[in-house]
mmCIF file of C-alpha atoms in Angstrom:
data_model
loop_
_atom_site.group_PDB
_atom_site.id
_atom_site.type_symbol
_atom_site.label_atom_id
_atom_site.label_comp_id
_atom_site.label_asym_id
_atom_site.label_seq_id
_atom_site.Cartn_x
_atom_site.Cartn_y
_atom_site.Cartn_z
ATOM 1 C CA GLY A 248 -86.727 -30.540 -28.659
ATOM 2 C CA ILE A 249 -90.291 -30.951 -27.407
ATOM 3 C CA ILE A 250 -91.533 -28.725 -30.249
ATOM 4 C CA PHE A 251 -90.332 -31.213 -32.871
ATOM 5 C CA LEU A 252 -92.352 -33.986 -31.201
ATOM 6 C CA GLN A 253 -95.623 -32.103 -31.660
ATOM 7 C CA THR A 254 -98.335 -33.109 -34.116
ATOM 8 C CA PRO A 255 -99.648 -30.182 -36.177
ATOM 9 C CA LEU A 256 -103.285 -29.308 -35.556
ATOM 10 C CA LYS A 257 -105.527 -30.831 -38.210
ATOM 11 C CA ASP A 258 -108.675 -28.788 -37.563
ATOM 12 C CA PRO A 259 -109.057 -26.555 -40.666
ATOM 13 C CA SER A 260 -111.337 -24.166 -38.778
ATOM 14 C CA ILE A 261 -108.504 -23.096 -36.441
ATOM 15 C CA THR A 262 -105.674 -20.951 -37.767
ATOM 16 C CA SER A 263 -102.295 -20.935 -36.026
ATOM 17 C CA SER A 264 -101.945 -17.464 -34.585
ATOM 18 C CA PHE A 265 -100.394 -15.363 -31.813
ATOM 19 C CA LEU A 266 -103.373 -13.014 -31.691
ATOM 20 C CA PRO A 267 -107.054 -13.826 -31.162
ATOM 21 C CA SER A 268 -109.202 -14.254 -34.218
ATOM 22 C CA PRO A 269 -110.655 -10.837 -35.160
ATOM 23 C CA GLU A 270 -113.736 -12.662 -36.470
ATOM 24 C CA ASN A 271 -114.405 -14.974 -33.512
ATOM 25 C CA GLU A 272 -112.933 -12.915 -30.664
ATOM 26 C CA PRO A 273 -112.941 -9.288 -31.834
ATOM 27 C CA SER A 274 -113.089 -7.794 -28.315
ATOM 28 C CA LYS A 275 -110.096 -9.768 -27.121
ATOM 29 C CA TYR A 276 -108.280 -9.050 -30.383
ATOM 30 C CA ALA A 277 -108.796 -5.297 -29.968
ATOM 31 C CA PHE A 278 -107.770 -5.364 -26.297
ATOM 32 C CA GLU A 279 -104.502 -7.173 -26.981
ATOM 33 C CA LYS A 280 -103.704 -5.033 -30.012
ATOM 34 C CA PHE A 281 -104.241 -1.899 -27.929
ATOM 35 C CA THR A 282 -101.953 -3.228 -25.196
ATOM 36 C CA LEU A 283 -99.273 -4.093 -27.750
ATOM 37 C CA LEU A 284 -99.570 -0.645 -29.295
ATOM 38 C CA TYR A 285 -99.198 1.088 -25.932
ATOM 39 C CA THR A 286 -96.351 -1.062 -24.573
ATOM 40 C CA PRO A 287 -93.455 0.608 -26.471
ATOM 41 C CA PHE A 288 -94.594 3.992 -25.139
ATOM 42 C CA TRP A 289 -94.477 3.184 -21.424
ATOM 43 C CA ILE A 290 -91.238 1.235 -21.842
ATOM 44 C CA SER A 291 -89.665 4.212 -23.631
ATOM 45 C CA VAL A 292 -90.730 6.600 -20.871
ATOM 46 C CA PHE A 293 -89.297 4.360 -18.152
ATOM 47 C CA ALA A 294 -86.100 3.803 -20.150
ATOM 48 C CA TYR A 295 -85.610 7.547 -20.581
ATOM 49 C CA ILE A 296 -86.085 8.162 -16.852
ATOM 50 C CA VAL A 297 -83.603 5.448 -15.852
ATOM 51 C CA ILE A 298 -80.967 6.180 -18.516
ATOM 52 C CA PHE A 299 -80.933 9.930 -17.894
ATOM 53 C CA GLN A 300 -81.551 9.556 -14.144
ATOM 54 C CA THR A 301 -84.355 12.088 -14.107
ATOM 55 C CA TYR A 302 -85.698 10.248 -11.060
ATOM 56 C CA GLU A 303 -83.099 12.147 -9.012
ATOM 57 C CA ASP A 304 -85.397 15.174 -9.215
ATOM 58 C CA PHE A 305 -88.545 13.243 -8.261
ATOM 59 C CA ASN A 306 -90.489 13.591 -5.043
ATOM 60 C CA ALA A 307 -93.300 11.389 -3.761
ATOM 61 C CA TRP A 308 -95.903 13.117 -5.906
ATOM 62 C CA SER A 309 -93.719 12.838 -9.008
ATOM 63 C CA TYR A 310 -93.855 9.052 -8.777
ATOM 64 C CA ILE A 311 -97.645 9.167 -8.321
ATOM 65 C CA TYR A 312 -98.097 11.420 -11.352
ATOM 66 C CA LEU A 313 -95.751 9.312 -13.468
ATOM 67 C CA CYS A 314 -97.159 5.889 -12.653
ATOM 68 C CA CYS A 315 -100.809 6.934 -12.580
ATOM 69 C CA GLY A 316 -100.329 8.818 -15.832
ATOM 70 C CA LEU A 317 -98.765 5.823 -17.580
ATOM 71 C CA ALA A 318 -101.427 3.459 -16.226
ATOM 72 C CA SER A 319 -104.332 5.744 -17.187
ATOM 73 C CA PRO A 320 -104.630 4.787 -20.882
ATOM 74 C CA LEU A 321 -104.991 1.124 -19.905
ATOM 75 C CA LEU A 322 -107.237 1.734 -16.900
ATOM 76 C CA LEU A 323 -109.501 4.176 -18.711
ATOM 77 C CA GLN A 324 -109.622 2.393 -22.058
ATOM 78 C CA PRO A 325 -112.829 0.460 -21.212
ATOM 79 C CA ILE A 326 -114.558 3.754 -20.339
ATOM 80 C CA VAL A 327 -113.090 6.340 -22.699
ATOM 81 C CA PHE A 328 -112.372 4.340 -25.878
ATOM 82 C CA PRO A 329 -113.952 0.871 -25.551
ATOM 83 C CA SER A 330 -113.435 0.187 -29.242
ATOM 84 C CA ALA A 331 -109.675 0.209 -28.444
ATOM 85 C CA PHE A 332 -109.180 1.793 -31.891
ATOM 86 C CA PHE A 333 -109.521 -1.675 -33.451
ATOM 87 C CA GLY A 334 -113.280 -1.911 -33.868
ATOM 88 C CA SER A 335 -114.055 -3.805 -30.666
ATOM 89 C CA PRO A 336 -117.769 -4.602 -30.231
ATOM 90 C CA ASP A 337 -117.261 -3.620 -26.586
ATOM 91 C CA ALA A 338 -118.168 -0.122 -27.756
ATOM 92 C CA ASN A 339 -121.756 -1.347 -28.193
ATOM 93 C CA ARG A 340 -121.985 -3.057 -24.791
ATOM 94 C CA PRO A 341 -122.697 -1.671 -21.319
ATOM 95 C CA LEU A 342 -119.523 -0.994 -19.318
ATOM 96 C CA SER A 343 -120.040 -3.985 -17.027
ATOM 97 C CA GLU A 344 -120.394 -6.387 -19.962
ATOM 98 C CA ARG A 345 -117.288 -5.340 -21.865
ATOM 99 C CA TYR A 346 -114.434 -7.799 -22.182
ATOM 100 C CA CYS A 347 -111.931 -4.970 -21.708
ATOM 101 C CA SER A 348 -113.608 -3.984 -18.405
ATOM 102 C CA LYS A 349 -113.304 -7.499 -17.023
ATOM 103 C CA ALA A 350 -109.732 -8.039 -18.207
ATOM 104 C CA THR A 351 -108.633 -4.633 -16.890
ATOM 105 C CA LEU A 352 -110.277 -5.255 -13.529
ATOM 106 C CA TRP A 353 -108.638 -8.697 -13.273
ATOM 107 C CA ILE A 354 -105.168 -7.283 -13.858
ATOM 108 C CA PHE A 355 -105.657 -4.264 -11.578
ATOM 109 C CA VAL A 356 -106.899 -6.379 -8.661
ATOM 110 C CA TYR A 357 -103.971 -8.734 -9.192
ATOM 111 C CA SER A 358 -101.585 -5.753 -9.249
ATOM 112 C CA PHE A 359 -103.030 -4.413 -6.012
ATOM 113 C CA ILE A 360 -102.786 -7.778 -4.239
ATOM 114 C CA GLY A 361 -99.249 -8.257 -5.504
ATOM 115 C CA ASN A 362 -98.091 -4.965 -4.067
ATOM 116 C CA TYR A 363 -100.135 -4.947 -0.868
ATOM 117 C CA TRP A 364 -99.205 -8.508 0.146
ATOM 118 C CA TYR A 365 -96.476 -10.095 -1.978
ATOM 119 C CA THR A 366 -94.038 -7.200 -1.608
ATOM 120 C CA HIS A 367 -93.557 -8.147 2.032
ATOM 121 C CA TYR A 368 -92.256 -11.544 0.978
ATOM 122 C CA PHE A 369 -89.533 -9.734 -0.957
ATOM 123 C CA TYR A 370 -88.847 -7.556 2.060
ATOM 124 C CA SER A 371 -88.598 -10.604 4.341
ATOM 125 C CA VAL A 372 -87.099 -13.309 2.113
ATOM 126 C CA LEU A 373 -84.830 -11.292 -0.214
ATOM 127 C CA LYS A 374 -84.289 -8.287 2.083
ATOM 128 C CA ALA A 375 -85.491 -5.943 -0.650
ATOM 129 C CA SER A 376 -86.218 -2.292 0.050
ATOM 130 C CA TYR A 377 -87.650 0.774 -1.679
ATOM 131 C CA THR A 378 -85.893 3.958 -0.622
ATOM 132 C CA PHE A 379 -87.289 6.517 -3.060
ATOM 133 C CA PRO A 380 -89.680 9.170 -1.675
ATOM 134 C CA SER A 381 -93.190 7.777 -1.742
ATOM 135 C CA HIS A 382 -96.702 7.820 -0.395
ATOM 136 C CA ARG A 383 -97.200 4.390 1.140
ATOM 137 C CA LEU A 384 -99.955 1.935 1.916
ATOM 138 C CA ASN A 385 -98.981 -0.988 4.164
ATOM 139 C CA ASN A 386 -95.368 0.174 3.727
ATOM 140 C CA VAL A 387 -95.547 -0.255 -0.056
ATOM 141 C CA PRO A 388 -95.242 2.743 -2.431
ATOM 142 C CA ILE A 389 -98.718 3.434 -3.809
ATOM 143 C CA ALA A 390 -97.275 4.489 -7.165
ATOM 144 C CA LEU A 391 -96.074 0.923 -7.713
ATOM 145 C CA ILE A 392 -99.628 -0.418 -7.735
ATOM 146 C CA PHE A 393 -100.226 1.596 -10.894
ATOM 147 C CA ALA A 394 -96.804 0.798 -12.367
ATOM 148 C CA THR A 395 -97.494 -2.885 -11.847
ATOM 149 C CA HIS A 396 -100.729 -2.565 -13.800
ATOM 150 C CA PHE A 397 -99.044 -1.546 -17.047
ATOM 151 C CA TYR A 398 -96.184 -3.969 -16.491
ATOM 152 C CA PHE A 399 -98.607 -6.863 -15.917
ATOM 153 C CA SER A 400 -100.856 -5.816 -18.806
ATOM 154 C CA THR A 401 -97.895 -6.183 -21.147
ATOM 155 C CA TYR A 402 -96.644 -9.413 -19.583
ATOM 156 C CA HIS A 403 -100.027 -11.103 -19.814
ATOM 157 C CA CYS A 404 -100.577 -9.940 -23.367
ATOM 158 C CA PHE A 405 -97.312 -11.598 -24.404
ATOM 159 C CA SER A 406 -98.073 -14.748 -22.401
ATOM 160 C CA ASN A 407 -101.497 -14.947 -24.054
ATOM 161 C CA MET A 408 -99.829 -14.738 -27.454
ATOM 162 C CA MET A 409 -97.347 -17.479 -26.609
ATOM 163 C CA LEU A 410 -99.928 -19.866 -25.171
ATOM 164 C CA ARG A 411 -102.405 -19.180 -27.966
ATOM 165 C CA LYS A 412 -99.779 -20.022 -30.562
ATOM 166 C CA ILE A 413 -99.255 -23.400 -28.895
ATOM 167 C CA ILE A 414 -102.978 -24.151 -28.584
ATOM 168 C CA THR A 415 -103.771 -23.158 -32.166
ATOM 169 C CA THR A 416 -100.774 -24.901 -33.737
ATOM 170 C CA TYR A 417 -100.582 -28.389 -32.219
ATOM 171 C CA GLU A 418 -102.948 -31.256 -31.582
ATOM 172 C CA PRO A 419 -104.122 -31.567 -27.960
ATOM 173 C CA GLY A 420 -102.571 -34.329 -25.899
ATOM 174 C CA PHE A 421 -99.815 -35.139 -23.448
ATOM 175 C CA LEU A 422 -96.992 -33.710 -25.540
ATOM 176 C CA ARG A 423 -98.805 -30.421 -26.098
ATOM 177 C CA SER A 424 -99.489 -30.186 -22.365
ATOM 178 C CA VAL A 425 -95.777 -30.682 -21.678
ATOM 179 C CA LEU A 426 -94.948 -27.922 -24.170
ATOM 180 C CA PHE A 427 -97.647 -25.651 -22.731
ATOM 181 C CA TRP A 428 -96.525 -25.936 -19.111
ATOM 182 C CA SER A 429 -92.817 -25.922 -19.845
ATOM 183 C CA SER A 430 -93.408 -22.705 -21.804
ATOM 184 C CA VAL A 431 -95.285 -21.226 -18.845
ATOM 185 C CA LEU A 432 -92.413 -22.103 -16.494
ATOM 186 C CA ALA A 433 -89.734 -20.782 -18.849
ATOM 187 C CA PHE A 434 -91.556 -17.555 -19.677
ATOM 188 C CA ALA A 435 -92.426 -16.961 -16.007
ATOM 189 C CA TYR A 436 -88.754 -17.166 -15.027
ATOM 190 C CA PHE A 437 -87.634 -15.138 -18.049
ATOM 191 C CA THR A 438 -90.152 -12.382 -17.299
ATOM 192 C CA ALA A 439 -89.144 -12.193 -13.645
ATOM 193 C CA PHE A 440 -85.420 -12.221 -14.441
ATOM 194 C CA ALA A 441 -85.764 -9.631 -17.222
ATOM 195 C CA GLU A 442 -87.640 -7.219 -14.969
ATOM 196 C CA THR A 443 -85.144 -7.647 -12.132
ATOM 197 C CA LEU A 444 -82.247 -7.071 -14.527
ATOM 198 C CA THR A 445 -83.715 -4.047 -16.293
ATOM 199 C CA ILE A 446 -84.431 -2.158 -13.073
ATOM 200 C CA SER A 447 -81.041 -3.015 -11.540
ATOM 201 C CA SER A 448 -79.659 0.412 -12.456
ATOM 202 C CA PHE A 449 -82.401 2.119 -10.456
ATOM 203 C CA PRO A 450 -80.593 2.682 -7.138
ATOM 204 C CA TYR A 451 -83.658 3.101 -4.938
ATOM 205 C CA TYR A 452 -84.811 -0.509 -5.220
ATOM 206 C CA SER A 453 -82.135 -2.622 -3.624
ATOM 207 C CA PHE A 454 -81.436 -6.123 -2.321
ATOM 208 C CA GLU A 455 -79.132 -7.343 0.395
ATOM 209 C CA ASP A 456 -77.699 -9.899 -2.064
ATOM 210 C CA ARG A 457 -78.159 -8.873 -5.694
ATOM 211 C CA TYR A 458 -76.907 -12.183 -7.118
ATOM 212 C CA MET A 459 -79.497 -14.011 -5.031
ATOM 213 C CA ALA A 460 -82.116 -11.548 -6.286
ATOM 214 C CA TYR A 461 -81.250 -12.356 -9.915
ATOM 215 C CA THR A 462 -81.274 -16.133 -9.444
ATOM 216 C CA VAL A 463 -83.379 -17.263 -6.493
ATOM 217 C CA GLY A 464 -85.348 -14.011 -6.477
ATOM 218 C CA SER A 465 -86.352 -14.404 -10.116
ATOM 219 C CA ALA A 466 -87.623 -17.920 -9.413
ATOM 220 C CA PHE A 467 -89.488 -16.551 -6.379
ATOM 221 C CA TYR A 468 -91.043 -13.759 -8.458
ATOM 222 C CA GLY A 469 -91.749 -16.235 -11.249
ATOM 223 C CA ILE A 470 -94.219 -18.008 -8.948
ATOM 224 C CA TYR A 471 -96.607 -15.121 -9.637
ATOM 225 C CA PHE A 472 -96.679 -15.875 -13.340
ATOM 226 C CA ILE A 473 -96.755 -19.655 -13.098
ATOM 227 C CA VAL A 474 -100.267 -19.123 -11.747
ATOM 228 C CA SER A 475 -101.383 -15.952 -13.501
ATOM 229 C CA PHE A 476 -100.231 -16.609 -17.085
ATOM 230 C CA PRO A 477 -102.427 -19.704 -17.653
ATOM 231 C CA ALA A 478 -105.148 -18.266 -15.408
ATOM 232 C CA PHE A 479 -105.528 -15.095 -17.456
ATOM 233 C CA PHE A 480 -105.321 -17.016 -20.717
ATOM 234 C CA TYR A 481 -108.073 -19.505 -19.830
ATOM 235 C CA GLU A 482 -110.192 -17.202 -17.659
ATOM 236 C CA PHE A 483 -111.488 -15.219 -20.582
ATOM 237 C CA GLN A 484 -112.032 -17.920 -23.138
ATOM 238 C CA PRO A 485 -115.492 -17.549 -24.664
ATOM 239 C CA ALA A 486 -118.122 -19.862 -23.220
ATOM 240 C CA ASN A 487 -118.720 -20.905 -26.826
ATOM 241 C CA LEU A 488 -116.732 -20.596 -30.014
ATOM 242 C CA ASP A 489 -119.100 -18.478 -32.039
ATOM 243 C CA LYS A 490 -119.364 -14.706 -32.223
ATOM 244 C CA LYS A 491 -121.529 -14.225 -29.142
ATOM 245 C CA GLU A 492 -118.422 -13.850 -26.950
ATOM 246 C CA GLU A 493 -119.969 -14.824 -23.639
ATOM 247 C CA TRP A 494 -117.794 -14.189 -20.592
ATOM 248 C CA MET A 495 -118.058 -14.186 -16.838
ATOM 249 C CA SER A 496 -119.582 -11.240 -15.007
ATOM 250 C CA LEU A 497 -117.543 -8.294 -13.738
ATOM 251 C CA TRP A 498 -118.007 -9.541 -10.183
ATOM 252 C CA ASN A 499 -116.775 -13.021 -11.098
ATOM 253 C CA SER A 500 -113.746 -11.449 -12.728
ATOM 254 C CA PHE A 501 -112.980 -9.692 -9.446
ATOM 255 C CA VAL A 502 -113.443 -12.892 -7.440
ATOM 256 C CA SER A 503 -111.307 -14.853 -9.905
ATOM 257 C CA SER A 504 -108.420 -12.418 -9.563
ATOM 258 C CA CYS A 505 -108.691 -12.581 -5.776
ATOM 259 C CA GLY A 506 -108.760 -16.379 -5.874
ATOM 260 C CA HIS A 507 -105.701 -16.699 -8.064
ATOM 261 C CA GLY A 508 -104.021 -14.064 -5.917
ATOM 262 C CA MET A 509 -104.527 -16.273 -2.864
ATOM 263 C CA MET A 510 -103.079 -19.255 -4.732
ATOM 264 C CA ILE A 511 -99.929 -17.245 -5.414
ATOM 265 C CA MET A 512 -99.742 -16.031 -1.826
ATOM 266 C CA CYS A 513 -99.951 -19.597 -0.515
ATOM 267 C CA LEU A 514 -97.136 -20.690 -2.830
ATOM 268 C CA LEU A 515 -94.964 -17.768 -1.722
ATOM 269 C CA ASP A 516 -95.652 -18.609 1.897
ATOM 270 C CA PHE A 517 -94.807 -22.280 1.389
ATOM 271 C CA VAL A 518 -91.403 -21.202 0.057
ATOM 272 C CA ARG A 519 -90.919 -18.834 2.988
ATOM 273 C CA LEU A 520 -91.784 -21.575 5.473
ATOM 274 C CA GLY A 521 -89.403 -23.940 3.734
ATOM 275 C CA LEU A 522 -86.619 -21.395 4.123
ATOM 276 C CA GLY A 523 -87.513 -20.842 7.775
ATOM 277 C CA ILE A 524 -87.838 -17.057 7.413
ATOM 278 C CA ASP A 525 -90.248 -14.952 9.469
ATOM 279 C CA LEU A 526 -92.720 -12.786 7.562
ATOM 280 C CA VAL A 527 -92.986 -9.158 8.633
ATOM 281 C CA VAL A 528 -95.885 -7.162 7.197
ATOM 282 C CA GLY A 529 -96.459 -3.426 7.333
ATOM 283 C CA SER A 530 -93.389 -2.212 9.170
#
């Protein structure tokens, strides 16, 4: 209903779009197009493994090879093919000044923090456990850090598209803000629920109460994205609207990801405290 209350954007210089403007934001356009192009591949690989249960033959190194291999095209894209196959001007910039370098670093740092710290909230609050063979860091499978990177790359590409469509379609104001944030909340919960549901047939990630994992757990997981979806969308807006494409430094991108990661951790901990559950880390 809130969509029908919106006023269409009157600025003729802005075109309603899911993707960035290839003229004004060619680096961001190429990065998101590359992510969209790669997404069906990693999803297909994971689907094949789960449907045909090939994971039954995996050992700890198999998971490392799989997850690192699937994350490599996204992690190495800024270095190996900075043009992203869509003519990104990043190809003509130093590595540290490329948009794709900063965006990739932001997501990877976020993925690391999420696994290293947030996983223990799932262990403590939802009684989740990973029982597949794995090499671990802080009692979290290392392979999942890399799996999270390609999952989160896809999630944040889709959230960018959704939020951009809102911003480029409707006039700014209270009603657009309501639509923007309600969309963030809805998509955060949907993303968390969809991931929980799709991996439910994988027997080596389990919960004490699966119904609680689908409902309360999805809301708990959704806290990640309530912060990170708008953060990633606004973090890399150009400092101006022309073709210079000025962004923060690589170091600031790292600090930004750490800062938003702490915001999420505080929110998770507030929920834990409210539930009166002790947090156990690393055991």
